[in-house]
């Protein structure tokens, strides 16, 4: 009776052979990164002190539409890709919606999320360059885990600065990273200058992503043959994640189906950029139209309530300035915020697309996110990551809208990962102890007041 299969797999040979670079089809490009001291556009040479050479090239390439995926990366991808496109028949039935719901599942690897798609690419380029060590930060822990796996594969030493509250709340994430050979330091630590400064200024602080980034950058600069890598926000990361969207597009073509609405959660914007990549390409070239929705937490609403301005990417102000939708580099979500997606800014590419009204955004409250997560787990079986559940929330809302209007729209969302390490958050929800704290305008004003003058 069902007209499309529950799962659509591509064969190994259908795995994309090149990433797609959205910027190539954007008439107005994202603004360039600026040197935080001089406020002049950064040069490749400046960036190469911090990032791998090839990653810098990809970061600054606004014109090449397709960038070949090197064979060693493609071979690694084959261990867990192509990932399935799943028709959520059971969720549709529970909602009694005429909408057709699909999701692209990225949780099918040990790191539990899409982040491995970029981790393996960045580790490969570091190895090619002859580097010994990589440093990074991790918040919830998925990125640190992904990079640990990638570094183990290519024989690189991995140093992870983990936001202190996650380090304490998620001991098993930490242990997974150590099992893959990484060393994991709670941030802010006493091992870096910036960490010592932040600890002195804010005694007892449980850390933030912006602070862990500064520590990881400092550590990379001080190690003899190391670079820093980032798991979201940057153009190169969005580029690597385009493998998600390219596979999704290929699977839909196999099915003879065209999605109407594409939905993804947005923290720094990498999975959403990746999922929408070939579709927004068609939209920018005027070939097709899609509704694209970025979903963010109401407690960290960078697109829906942020400013489109140049801002620091990190607390220590060592990284380049990026023009993006931002809540200010000092913004820290309310302490009861449990759903991830807590970065203060947003990918420059997604920010520019949002500013051009090519994509929409909405903010959802965390109790409604966990309600959606629970319904999804009970109907579709997979326990979703809280981050992914933001996309599930918005998908359910769209499907219920279809129920009211009787429209049979096709919706696809990114199921970016699984939630096994997020059971403290689920526990709070199950115990009825989760509430929604939404920042007041005055809370946000403090962050905006600190935006740099450019
Ligand atoms: C990191 C993460 C996100 C958010 O990051 P983006 O760069 O916005 O994609 C979403 N879901 C999961 C499971 C993650 O680990």
Short mmCIF file of C-alpha atoms and ligand atoms in Angstrom, two decimals:
data_model
loop_
_atom_site.label_atom_id
_atom_site.label_comp_id
_atom_site.label_asym_id
_atom_site.label_seq_id
_atom_site.Cartn_x
_atom_site.Cartn_y
_atom_site.Cartn_z
CA UNK A 1 0.00 0.00 0.00
CA UNK A 2 2.82 2.40 0.80
CA UNK A 3 4.04 4.03 -2.37
CA UNK A 4 7.60 4.79 -1.34
CA UNK A 5 9.91 2.51 0.63
CA UNK A 6 10.55 3.09 4.30
CA UNK A 7 14.24 3.56 3.58
CA UNK A 8 16.01 4.68 0.45
CA UNK A 9 19.68 3.77 0.26
CA UNK A 10 22.12 4.79 -2.41
CA UNK A 11 24.82 2.36 -3.45
CA UNK A 12 28.45 2.99 -2.58
CA UNK A 13 29.18 4.07 -6.14
CA UNK A 14 26.43 6.71 -5.87
CA UNK A 15 28.23 8.39 -2.98
CA UNK A 16 28.96 11.94 -4.17
CA UNK A 17 32.42 12.42 -5.67
CA UNK A 18 32.51 16.19 -5.08
CA UNK A 19 31.20 18.56 -2.44
CA UNK A 20 28.98 21.43 -3.57
CA UNK A 21 29.91 25.00 -2.63
CA UNK A 22 26.75 27.11 -2.19
CA UNK A 23 28.76 30.35 -2.37
CA UNK A 24 29.55 29.74 -6.03
CA UNK A 25 25.88 30.32 -6.91
CA UNK A 26 25.32 33.28 -4.57
CA UNK A 27 25.25 36.61 -6.42
CA UNK A 28 25.96 38.47 -3.21
CA UNK A 29 28.63 36.50 -1.33
CA UNK A 30 29.05 36.23 2.44
CA UNK A 31 31.20 39.07 3.78
CA UNK A 32 34.94 38.33 4.18
CA UNK A 33 36.52 37.43 7.53
CA UNK A 34 38.36 40.36 9.12
CA UNK A 35 41.55 40.49 11.12
CA UNK A 36 40.40 41.26 14.70
CA UNK A 37 43.22 43.79 15.21
CA UNK A 38 43.46 45.66 11.90
CA UNK A 39 39.83 45.02 10.79
CA UNK A 40 41.15 44.44 7.27
CA UNK A 41 40.08 41.29 5.39
CA UNK A 42 42.20 38.37 6.56
CA UNK A 43 44.71 36.94 4.14
CA UNK A 44 45.20 33.24 3.48
CA UNK A 45 48.64 33.56 5.03
CA UNK A 46 47.20 34.87 8.30
CA UNK A 47 44.64 32.08 8.44
CA UNK A 48 47.27 29.44 7.74
CA UNK A 49 48.85 30.08 11.14
CA UNK A 50 45.68 28.67 12.67
CA UNK A 51 44.06 26.39 10.05
CA UNK A 52 45.35 23.80 7.58
CA UNK A 53 46.35 25.17 4.17
CA UNK A 54 43.76 23.32 2.10
CA UNK A 55 41.01 24.19 4.57
CA UNK A 56 41.95 27.88 4.24
CA UNK A 57 41.75 27.56 0.46
CA UNK A 58 38.26 26.07 0.76
CA UNK A 59 37.28 28.69 3.31
CA UNK A 60 38.07 31.52 0.91
CA UNK A 61 36.84 29.92 -2.32
CA UNK A 62 33.61 31.70 -3.26
CA UNK A 63 33.58 30.65 -6.91
CA UNK A 64 34.28 26.92 -7.45
CA UNK A 65 30.93 25.09 -7.40
CA UNK A 66 32.23 21.52 -7.09
CA UNK A 67 35.28 20.52 -5.07
CA UNK A 68 36.34 16.87 -5.53
CA UNK A 69 36.27 14.69 -2.41
CA UNK A 70 39.72 13.06 -2.12
CA UNK A 71 39.56 9.26 -2.39
CA UNK A 72 40.82 8.55 1.19
CA UNK A 73 37.94 10.68 2.55
CA UNK A 74 35.45 8.97 0.23
CA UNK A 75 36.76 5.59 1.39
CA UNK A 76 36.21 6.57 5.02
CA UNK A 77 32.72 7.87 4.15
CA UNK A 78 31.93 4.41 2.77
CA UNK A 79 32.13 2.95 6.29
CA UNK A 80 28.97 4.81 7.28
CA UNK A 81 27.60 6.44 4.15
CA UNK A 82 25.53 6.85 2.06
CA UNK A 83 23.13 7.35 4.95
CA UNK A 84 19.47 6.40 4.56
CA UNK A 85 16.63 8.73 3.62
CA UNK A 86 13.72 7.46 5.70
CA UNK A 87 10.00 7.94 5.16
CA UNK A 88 8.46 8.62 8.58
CA UNK A 89 5.25 6.68 7.96
CA UNK A 90 4.68 6.01 11.66
CA UNK A 91 5.05 9.66 12.62
CA UNK A 92 2.71 10.66 9.77
CA UNK A 93 0.13 8.17 11.02
CA UNK A 94 0.39 9.43 14.62
CA UNK A 95 -0.14 13.00 13.43
CA UNK A 96 -2.92 12.02 11.00
CA UNK A 97 -1.37 14.37 8.50
CA UNK A 98 -1.61 14.26 4.71
CA UNK A 99 1.98 15.54 4.63
CA UNK A 100 4.70 13.15 3.52
CA UNK A 101 7.57 13.29 5.97
CA UNK A 102 11.12 12.16 5.23
CA UNK A 103 14.27 12.42 7.25
CA UNK A 104 17.93 12.05 6.41
CA UNK A 105 19.57 10.11 9.22
CA UNK A 106 23.12 11.12 10.17
CA UNK A 107 23.38 9.36 13.54
CA UNK A 108 24.61 6.09 12.12
CA UNK A 109 28.23 6.26 13.33
CA UNK A 110 29.83 6.09 16.78
CA UNK A 111 30.20 9.86 17.12
CA UNK A 112 26.43 9.88 16.77
CA UNK A 113 26.10 12.86 14.46
CA UNK A 114 26.84 14.42 11.07
CA UNK A 115 30.03 16.03 12.44
CA UNK A 116 32.18 13.12 11.28
CA UNK A 117 31.61 14.26 7.66
CA UNK A 118 33.81 17.32 8.24
CA UNK A 119 36.09 15.86 10.95
CA UNK A 120 37.45 13.23 8.58
CA UNK A 121 38.03 15.80 5.84
CA UNK A 122 39.86 18.22 8.12
CA UNK A 123 41.99 15.44 9.64
CA UNK A 124 42.89 14.23 6.15
CA UNK A 125 44.10 17.66 5.03
CA UNK A 126 46.10 18.04 8.25
CA UNK A 127 47.78 14.69 7.63
CA UNK A 128 48.52 15.63 4.01
CA UNK A 129 50.20 18.80 5.25
CA UNK A 130 52.44 16.75 7.55
CA UNK A 131 51.00 18.07 10.81
CA UNK A 132 51.26 16.10 14.07
CA UNK A 133 48.50 17.50 16.27
CA UNK A 134 45.03 19.03 15.99
CA UNK A 135 43.27 21.02 18.69
CA UNK A 136 39.61 21.81 19.02
CA UNK A 137 36.78 22.63 21.38
CA UNK A 138 33.63 20.67 22.04
CA UNK A 139 30.39 21.63 23.72
CA UNK A 140 27.95 18.76 23.93
CA UNK A 141 30.74 16.40 22.86
CA UNK A 142 29.72 15.19 19.39
CA UNK A 143 32.33 17.24 17.56
CA UNK A 144 35.13 16.22 19.92
CA UNK A 145 34.15 12.60 19.47
CA UNK A 146 34.03 12.91 15.69
CA UNK A 147 37.43 14.57 15.55
CA UNK A 148 38.93 11.97 17.91
CA UNK A 149 37.74 9.22 15.55
CA UNK A 150 39.11 11.04 12.52
CA UNK A 151 42.49 11.71 14.17
CA UNK A 152 42.78 8.09 15.28
CA UNK A 153 42.15 7.01 11.68
CA UNK A 154 44.92 9.20 10.26
CA UNK A 155 47.34 8.85 13.19
CA UNK A 156 47.15 12.44 14.47
CA UNK A 157 47.19 13.50 18.12
CA UNK A 158 43.92 15.20 19.11
CA UNK A 159 43.54 17.73 21.95
CA UNK A 160 39.98 18.59 22.93
CA UNK A 161 38.93 21.51 25.15
CA UNK A 162 35.54 20.49 26.47
CA UNK A 163 33.15 23.05 27.99
CA UNK A 164 33.42 22.36 31.72
CA UNK A 165 29.74 21.75 32.43
CA UNK A 166 29.56 19.11 29.65
CA UNK A 167 32.83 17.58 30.84
CA UNK A 168 31.22 17.05 34.23
CA UNK A 169 27.76 16.08 32.96
CA UNK A 170 28.86 13.73 30.21
CA UNK A 171 31.71 11.59 31.54
CA UNK A 172 31.00 8.88 28.98
CA UNK A 173 31.45 11.23 26.03
CA UNK A 174 34.82 12.15 27.48
CA UNK A 175 35.71 8.48 27.79
CA UNK A 176 34.76 7.76 24.17
CA UNK A 177 37.17 10.51 23.08
CA UNK A 178 39.94 9.13 25.27
CA UNK A 179 39.32 5.66 23.89
CA UNK A 180 40.04 7.05 20.41
CA UNK A 181 43.27 8.49 21.81
CA UNK A 182 42.36 12.14 22.38
CA UNK A 183 43.26 14.08 25.49
CA UNK A 184 40.35 16.00 26.94
CA UNK A 185 40.72 19.14 29.08
CA UNK A 186 37.80 20.88 30.83
CA UNK A 187 37.51 24.50 29.71
CA UNK A 188 38.25 27.09 30.99
CA UNK A 189 41.43 25.34 32.11
CA UNK A 190 44.62 26.55 33.76
CA UNK A 191 46.71 25.26 30.82
CA UNK A 192 46.28 28.35 28.60
CA UNK A 193 46.68 32.08 29.18
CA UNK A 194 43.12 32.80 28.11
CA UNK A 195 41.79 30.00 30.34
CA UNK A 196 43.64 31.39 33.37
CA UNK A 197 42.36 34.89 32.56
CA UNK A 198 38.74 33.73 32.28
CA UNK A 199 39.01 31.64 35.47
CA UNK A 200 40.36 34.68 37.33
CA UNK A 201 37.68 36.99 35.95
CA UNK A 202 34.74 34.58 36.43
CA UNK A 203 35.61 32.22 39.31
CA UNK A 204 33.59 29.01 39.22
CA UNK A 205 32.46 29.53 35.60
CA UNK A 206 31.23 26.37 33.88
CA UNK A 207 32.59 27.56 30.56
CA UNK A 208 31.24 28.33 27.12
CA UNK A 209 31.98 27.32 23.55
CA UNK A 210 33.47 30.73 22.80
CA UNK A 211 35.95 30.31 25.64
CA UNK A 212 36.89 26.74 24.69
CA UNK A 213 37.55 27.92 21.12
CA UNK A 214 40.01 30.56 22.37
CA UNK A 215 41.83 27.94 24.44
CA UNK A 216 42.05 25.49 21.56
CA UNK A 217 43.38 28.18 19.19
CA UNK A 218 46.00 29.23 21.72
CA UNK A 219 47.05 25.60 22.24
CA UNK A 220 47.40 25.07 18.46
CA UNK A 221 49.61 28.14 18.10
CA UNK A 222 51.85 27.04 20.98
CA UNK A 223 52.32 23.41 19.87
CA UNK A 224 55.22 22.95 17.41
CA UNK A 225 53.37 21.41 14.45
CA UNK A 226 49.66 21.76 15.09
CA UNK A 227 46.59 23.49 13.73
CA UNK A 228 43.16 24.26 15.09
CA UNK A 229 39.98 22.81 13.60
CA UNK A 230 36.37 23.86 14.07
CA UNK A 231 33.30 21.66 13.72
CA UNK A 232 30.68 24.15 12.57
CA UNK A 233 30.09 27.75 11.42
CA UNK A 234 32.98 27.96 8.90
CA UNK A 235 32.45 27.82 5.13
CA UNK A 236 34.73 24.76 4.79
CA UNK A 237 32.62 22.84 7.32
CA UNK A 238 29.41 23.73 5.49
CA UNK A 239 31.10 22.60 2.28
CA UNK A 240 31.99 19.17 3.70
CA UNK A 241 28.47 18.74 5.04
CA UNK A 242 27.03 19.19 1.53
CA UNK A 243 27.47 15.42 1.19
CA UNK A 244 24.23 15.18 3.23
CA UNK A 245 22.19 17.25 0.80
CA UNK A 246 23.73 15.73 -2.32
CA UNK A 247 22.78 12.25 -1.11
CA UNK A 248 19.31 13.49 -0.16
CA UNK A 249 18.82 14.96 -3.61
CA UNK A 250 20.02 11.74 -5.29
CA UNK A 251 17.67 9.64 -3.16
CA UNK A 252 14.69 11.87 -3.95
CA UNK A 253 15.52 11.65 -7.65
CA UNK A 254 15.50 7.86 -7.35
CA UNK A 255 12.07 8.05 -5.78
CA UNK A 256 10.82 10.59 -8.30
CA UNK A 257 9.84 12.88 -5.44
CA UNK A 258 10.50 16.61 -4.99
CA UNK A 259 10.43 18.03 -1.46
CA UNK A 260 8.40 21.19 -0.80
CA UNK A 261 9.82 22.05 2.61
CA UNK A 262 13.35 21.41 3.92
CA UNK A 263 13.91 21.76 7.65
CA UNK A 264 17.03 21.61 9.78
CA UNK A 265 18.17 22.59 13.23
CA UNK A 266 20.74 25.38 13.32
CA UNK A 267 23.47 25.76 15.89
CA UNK A 268 26.42 27.07 13.91
CA UNK A 269 24.60 26.13 10.72
CA UNK A 270 26.69 23.32 9.26
CA UNK A 271 24.16 20.48 8.99
CA UNK A 272 21.50 22.79 7.63
CA UNK A 273 23.87 24.28 5.04
CA UNK A 274 24.81 20.74 4.08
CA UNK A 275 21.26 19.44 3.83
CA UNK A 276 20.02 22.34 1.75
CA UNK A 277 23.17 22.75 -0.39
CA UNK A 278 22.07 21.37 -3.78
CA UNK A 279 18.48 22.53 -3.25
CA UNK A 280 19.43 26.13 -2.45
CA UNK A 281 21.73 25.92 -5.47
CA UNK A 282 18.69 25.16 -7.66
CA UNK A 283 16.79 27.95 -5.94
CA UNK A 284 19.59 30.50 -6.40
CA UNK A 285 19.90 29.56 -10.07
CA UNK A 286 16.13 29.98 -10.48
CA UNK A 287 15.53 26.33 -11.43
CA UNK A 288 13.33 25.23 -8.53
CA UNK A 289 11.73 26.68 -5.44
CA UNK A 290 11.74 25.26 -1.94
CA UNK A 291 10.74 26.52 1.49
CA UNK A 292 13.76 26.18 3.76
CA UNK A 293 13.41 26.56 7.51
CA UNK A 294 16.23 26.94 10.05
CA UNK A 295 15.12 25.98 13.55
CA UNK A 296 16.88 27.36 16.60
CA UNK A 297 16.28 27.31 20.37
CA UNK A 298 14.21 30.17 21.79
CA UNK A 299 16.92 30.48 24.44
CA UNK A 300 19.68 31.04 21.86
CA UNK A 301 17.91 32.77 18.96
CA UNK A 302 20.72 34.11 16.79
CA UNK A 303 18.79 34.26 13.49
CA UNK A 304 15.36 35.29 14.77
CA UNK A 305 16.51 37.86 17.34
CA UNK A 306 20.19 38.47 16.61
CA UNK A 307 21.91 41.32 14.77
CA UNK A 308 23.50 40.90 11.35
CA UNK A 309 26.90 42.34 12.15
CA UNK A 310 30.60 41.62 12.39
CA UNK A 311 31.36 39.84 15.64
CA UNK A 312 34.01 37.83 17.41
CA UNK A 313 33.77 34.07 16.93
CA UNK A 314 35.27 33.38 20.36
CA UNK A 315 35.38 34.86 23.85
CA UNK A 316 39.13 35.52 23.77
CA UNK A 317 38.80 37.50 20.51
CA UNK A 318 41.69 35.66 18.87
CA UNK A 319 39.71 34.34 15.87
CA UNK A 320 38.86 36.48 12.82
CA UNK A 321 35.75 38.65 12.91
CA UNK A 322 32.85 37.22 10.95
CA UNK A 323 29.74 38.97 9.64
CA UNK A 324 26.84 36.88 10.85
CA UNK A 325 23.59 36.88 12.75
CA UNK A 326 24.83 37.02 16.33
CA UNK A 327 23.75 37.50 19.92
CA UNK A 328 27.21 38.85 20.82
CA UNK A 329 30.28 36.77 21.63
CA UNK A 330 29.63 37.15 25.37
CA UNK A 331 26.13 35.65 25.16
CA UNK A 332 25.57 32.55 27.28
CA UNK A 333 22.15 30.84 27.14
CA UNK A 334 20.13 30.60 30.40
CA UNK A 335 21.55 27.89 32.71
CA UNK A 336 18.53 25.60 32.35
CA UNK A 337 18.98 25.42 28.57
CA UNK A 338 19.37 21.72 27.72
CA UNK A 339 19.00 21.32 23.99
CA UNK A 340 22.42 22.18 22.56
CA UNK A 341 22.70 24.64 19.62
CA UNK A 342 24.19 27.14 22.06
CA UNK A 343 26.66 29.00 19.82
CA UNK A 344 26.15 32.80 19.83
CA UNK A 345 26.52 33.22 16.06
CA UNK A 346 25.63 31.53 12.77
CA UNK A 347 27.43 30.46 9.61
CA UNK A 348 28.20 33.46 7.38
CA UNK A 349 26.69 31.70 4.37
CA UNK A 350 23.42 30.87 6.12
CA UNK A 351 23.33 34.35 7.63
CA UNK A 352 23.64 35.93 4.19
CA UNK A 353 21.00 33.58 2.73
CA UNK A 354 18.68 34.49 5.59
CA UNK A 355 19.33 38.17 5.04
CA UNK A 356 18.50 37.68 1.35
CA UNK A 357 15.25 35.96 2.45
CA UNK A 358 16.22 32.75 0.66
CA UNK A 359 15.61 30.83 3.90
CA UNK A 360 13.23 31.27 6.85
CA UNK A 361 13.96 30.78 10.53
CA UNK A 362 11.91 29.96 13.60
CA UNK A 363 12.70 29.60 17.30
CA UNK A 364 11.19 26.84 19.43
CA UNK A 365 10.98 26.34 23.21
CA UNK A 366 12.76 23.43 24.77
CA UNK A 367 9.81 21.70 26.45
CA UNK A 368 8.04 21.58 23.09
CA UNK A 369 11.26 20.26 21.55
CA UNK A 370 11.43 17.37 24.03
CA UNK A 371 7.73 16.63 23.49
CA UNK A 372 8.47 16.30 19.79
CA UNK A 373 11.55 14.16 20.53
CA UNK A 374 9.46 11.81 22.67
CA UNK A 375 6.76 11.42 20.05
CA UNK A 376 9.43 10.73 17.43
CA UNK A 377 11.19 8.15 19.60
CA UNK A 378 7.91 6.36 20.33
CA UNK A 379 6.74 6.29 16.72
CA UNK A 380 9.88 6.08 14.58
CA UNK A 381 12.03 4.18 17.09
CA UNK A 382 15.19 6.27 16.98
CA UNK A 383 16.08 8.28 20.10
CA UNK A 384 16.89 11.70 18.61
CA UNK A 385 19.56 14.10 19.79
CA UNK A 386 18.03 17.19 21.45
CA UNK A 387 19.59 19.32 18.70
CA UNK A 388 17.92 17.30 15.96
CA UNK A 389 14.66 17.45 17.87
CA UNK A 390 14.39 21.15 17.08
CA UNK A 391 13.95 20.13 13.45
CA UNK A 392 11.46 17.45 14.49
CA UNK A 393 9.44 20.08 16.35
CA UNK A 394 9.22 22.34 13.32
CA UNK A 395 8.45 19.37 11.05
CA UNK A 396 5.56 18.31 13.27
CA UNK A 397 4.23 21.87 13.29
CA UNK A 398 4.39 22.01 9.49
CA UNK A 399 2.71 18.59 9.23
CA UNK A 400 -0.08 19.77 11.52
CA UNK A 401 -0.49 22.86 9.35
CA UNK A 402 -0.90 20.50 6.37
CA UNK A 403 -3.56 18.64 8.34
CA UNK A 404 -5.52 21.87 8.74
CA UNK A 405 -5.18 22.93 5.14
CA UNK A 406 -5.41 19.41 3.69
CA UNK A 407 -2.25 19.97 1.67
CA UNK A 408 -0.15 16.92 0.83
CA UNK A 409 3.22 18.62 1.07
CA UNK A 410 6.48 16.71 1.14
CA UNK A 411 8.67 17.67 4.07
CA UNK A 412 12.24 16.53 4.65
CA UNK A 413 14.24 17.22 7.77
CA UNK A 414 17.75 16.46 8.95
CA UNK A 415 17.91 13.93 11.79
CA UNK A 416 21.44 14.95 12.68
CA UNK A 417 22.11 12.51 15.49
CA UNK A 418 21.13 10.23 18.32
CA UNK A 419 20.62 11.27 21.94
CA UNK A 420 22.18 8.49 24.05
CA UNK A 421 24.52 10.88 25.82
CA UNK A 422 21.82 13.44 26.49
CA UNK A 423 19.83 11.47 29.02
CA UNK A 424 20.33 14.10 31.73
CA UNK A 425 18.26 16.44 29.58
CA UNK A 426 15.67 13.75 28.87
CA UNK A 427 15.59 12.96 32.59
CA UNK A 428 14.76 16.56 33.43
CA UNK A 429 12.00 16.49 30.85
CA UNK A 430 10.64 13.14 32.07
CA UNK A 431 10.68 14.37 35.68
CA UNK A 432 8.73 17.49 34.71
CA UNK A 433 11.63 19.69 35.75
CA UNK A 434 12.29 21.31 32.42
CA UNK A 435 11.02 24.82 31.84
CA UNK A 436 11.38 27.46 29.17
CA UNK A 437 13.44 30.52 29.89
CA UNK A 438 13.45 32.95 27.03
CA UNK A 439 15.92 35.85 27.20
CA UNK A 440 14.34 39.28 27.57
CA UNK A 441 15.29 42.05 25.14
CA UNK A 442 17.37 43.55 27.95
CA UNK A 443 19.38 40.30 28.26
CA UNK A 444 20.15 40.42 24.57
CA UNK A 445 20.98 44.13 24.63
CA UNK A 446 24.00 43.40 26.83
CA UNK A 447 25.43 41.13 24.13
CA UNK A 448 24.72 43.62 21.34
CA UNK A 449 26.41 46.41 23.30
CA UNK A 450 29.68 44.50 23.04
CA UNK A 451 29.66 44.05 19.27
CA UNK A 452 32.90 45.39 17.80
CA UNK A 453 32.82 48.62 15.83
CA UNK A 454 33.94 47.89 12.28
C1 LIG B 1 26.60 19.88 16.54
C2 LIG B 1 25.27 19.35 16.27
C3 LIG B 1 24.26 20.15 15.72
C4 LIG B 1 24.41 21.61 15.43
O1 LIG B 1 25.47 22.02 14.66
P1 LIG B 1 25.29 22.65 13.22
O2 LIG B 1 26.64 23.11 12.85
O3 LIG B 1 24.30 23.77 13.33
O4 LIG B 1 24.80 21.57 12.35
C5 LIG B 1 23.04 19.56 15.44
N1 LIG B 1 22.80 18.27 15.73
C6 LIG B 1 23.73 17.48 16.26
C7 LIG B 1 23.40 16.06 16.57
C8 LIG B 1 25.00 17.98 16.55
O5 LIG B 1 25.93 17.19 17.09
#
